[in-house]
XYZ file of C-alpha atoms in Angstrom:
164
model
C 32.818 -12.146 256.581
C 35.875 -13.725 258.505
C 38.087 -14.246 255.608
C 41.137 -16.582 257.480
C 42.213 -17.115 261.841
C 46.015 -17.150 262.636
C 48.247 -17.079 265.384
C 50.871 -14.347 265.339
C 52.354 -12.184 267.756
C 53.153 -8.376 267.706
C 56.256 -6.577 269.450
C 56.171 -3.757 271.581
C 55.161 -0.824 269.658
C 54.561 3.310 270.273
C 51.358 5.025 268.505
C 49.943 8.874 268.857
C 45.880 8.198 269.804
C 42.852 9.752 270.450
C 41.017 8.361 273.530
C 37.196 7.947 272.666
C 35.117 7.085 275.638
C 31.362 5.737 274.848
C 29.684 2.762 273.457
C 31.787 1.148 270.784
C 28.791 1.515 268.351
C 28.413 5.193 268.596
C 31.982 6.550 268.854
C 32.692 9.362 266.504
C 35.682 7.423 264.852
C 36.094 10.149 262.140
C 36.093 12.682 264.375
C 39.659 11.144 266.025
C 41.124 10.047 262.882
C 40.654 13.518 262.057
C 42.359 15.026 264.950
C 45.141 12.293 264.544
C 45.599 13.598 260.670
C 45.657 17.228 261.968
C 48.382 16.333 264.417
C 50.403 14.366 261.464
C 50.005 17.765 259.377
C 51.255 20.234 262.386
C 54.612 17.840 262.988
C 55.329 17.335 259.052
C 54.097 13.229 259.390
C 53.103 11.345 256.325
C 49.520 10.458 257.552
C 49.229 7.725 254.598
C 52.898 6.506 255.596
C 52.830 2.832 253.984
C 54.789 1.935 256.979
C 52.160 2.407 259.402
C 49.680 0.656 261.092
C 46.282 2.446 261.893
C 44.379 0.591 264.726
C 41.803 0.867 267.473
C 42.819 -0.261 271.154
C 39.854 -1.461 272.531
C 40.407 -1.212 276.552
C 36.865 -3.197 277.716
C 34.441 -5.848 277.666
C 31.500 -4.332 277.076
C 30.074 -7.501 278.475
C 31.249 -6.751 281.979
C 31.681 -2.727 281.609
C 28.650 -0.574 281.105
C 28.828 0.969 277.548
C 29.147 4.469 278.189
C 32.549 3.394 279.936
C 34.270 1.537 277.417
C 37.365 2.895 276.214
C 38.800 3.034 272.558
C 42.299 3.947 271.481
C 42.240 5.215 268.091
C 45.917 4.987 266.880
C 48.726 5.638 264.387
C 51.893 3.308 265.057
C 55.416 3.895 263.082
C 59.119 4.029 264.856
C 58.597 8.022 264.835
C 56.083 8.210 267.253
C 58.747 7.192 270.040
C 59.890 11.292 269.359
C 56.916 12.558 269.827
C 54.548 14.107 272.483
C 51.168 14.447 273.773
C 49.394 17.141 272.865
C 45.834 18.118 272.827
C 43.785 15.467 272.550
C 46.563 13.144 270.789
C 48.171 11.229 272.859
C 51.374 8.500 272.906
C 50.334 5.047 273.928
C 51.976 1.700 273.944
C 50.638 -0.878 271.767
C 49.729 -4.355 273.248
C 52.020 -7.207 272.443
C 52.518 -10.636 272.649
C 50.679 -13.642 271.152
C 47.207 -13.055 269.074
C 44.803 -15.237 267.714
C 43.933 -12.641 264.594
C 40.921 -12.790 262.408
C 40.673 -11.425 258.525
C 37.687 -9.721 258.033
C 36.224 -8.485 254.759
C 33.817 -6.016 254.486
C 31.724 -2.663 256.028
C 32.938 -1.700 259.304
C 28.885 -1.199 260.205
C 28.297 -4.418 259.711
C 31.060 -6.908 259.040
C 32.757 -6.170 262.028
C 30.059 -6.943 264.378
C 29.382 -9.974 262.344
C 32.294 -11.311 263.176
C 32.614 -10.459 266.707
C 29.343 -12.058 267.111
C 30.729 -15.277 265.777
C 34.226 -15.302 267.570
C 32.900 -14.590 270.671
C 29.607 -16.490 270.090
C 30.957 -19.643 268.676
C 34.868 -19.453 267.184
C 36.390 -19.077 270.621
C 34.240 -21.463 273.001
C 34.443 -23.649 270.653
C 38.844 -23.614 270.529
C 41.387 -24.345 272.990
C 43.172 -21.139 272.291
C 44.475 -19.887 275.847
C 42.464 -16.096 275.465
C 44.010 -13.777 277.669
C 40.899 -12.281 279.339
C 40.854 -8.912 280.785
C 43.073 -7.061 277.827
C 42.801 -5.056 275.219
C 41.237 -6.208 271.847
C 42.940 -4.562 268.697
C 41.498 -3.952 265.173
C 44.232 -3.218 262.420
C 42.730 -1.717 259.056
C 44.364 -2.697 256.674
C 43.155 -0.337 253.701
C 42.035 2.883 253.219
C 38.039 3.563 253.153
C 37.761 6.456 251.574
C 39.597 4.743 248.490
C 38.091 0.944 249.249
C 35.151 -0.027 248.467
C 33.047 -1.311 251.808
C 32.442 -4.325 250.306
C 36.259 -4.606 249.869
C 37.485 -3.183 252.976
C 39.956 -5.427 254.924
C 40.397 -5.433 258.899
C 41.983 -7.461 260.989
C 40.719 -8.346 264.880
C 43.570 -9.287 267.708
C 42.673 -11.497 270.433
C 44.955 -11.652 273.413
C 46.386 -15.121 274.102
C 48.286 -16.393 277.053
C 52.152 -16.408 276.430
């Protein structure tokens, strides 16, 4: 359920991420949020630092790239990651920023999500005169834990690109 819509915009930011590759459905999410807490435990990081923000890049369209193309970020951002370096499969990225139209939304990831993706791109965004910046990345920012929330409770928030 889309819980609110705002405009906000988000500065340039540095993040440690696994790269998924695959349909955006079928990633194994847990599998690189694993490898990013792994990572946080080799260089002495708080993986549950408050300061954080835990996010997925998505890269593509999936209605213009095939599915088994589409990229996905999986991310940690905090000041520290500017010190630190690739290694394995974690890598350091650089968050998108700029103006966002960002949706609330509450509930599972399964099914919520795609809920509401299905409404702003179905009807929320034709519907506006927001200037959507086509062709960039898409972010999701979680903004509670799940394996201490509830799905029905579980809050995430969706960034749209918009034109500056």
């Amino acid at each position: 359920m889309i819980l609110s819509q705002r405009t906000d915009s988000r500065t340039a930011a540095t993040a440690i991420a696994v790269r998924l590759t695959g349909a955006y459905c079928q990633n194994d999410y847990c599998a690189a949020w694993g490898k990013l807490g792994d990572y946080c435990q080799r260089h002495a990081l708080d993986y549950d630092c408050p300061d954080a923000q835990y996010l997925n890049i998505y890269h593509d369209d999936p209605r213009y790239v095939p599915a088994e193309a589409c990229r996905t970020d999986v991310c940690i951002a905090h000041p520290v990651c500017e010190q630190l370096q690739d290694e394995g499969d974690v890598h350091i990225v650089h968050v998108p920023h700029g103006p966002f139209v960002v949706f609330t939304v509450q509930g599972p990831y399964d099914t919520a999500l795609a809920d509401a993706y299905m409404k702003i791109y179905g009807t929320i965004l034709p519907a506006s005169t927001l200037p959507v910046l086509e062709g960039q990345p898409t972010l999701e920012r979680y903004l509670n834990d799940p394996e201490t929330t509830a799905p029905a409770d579980i809050l995430t928030e969706i960034w749209i690109p918009l034109k500056a």
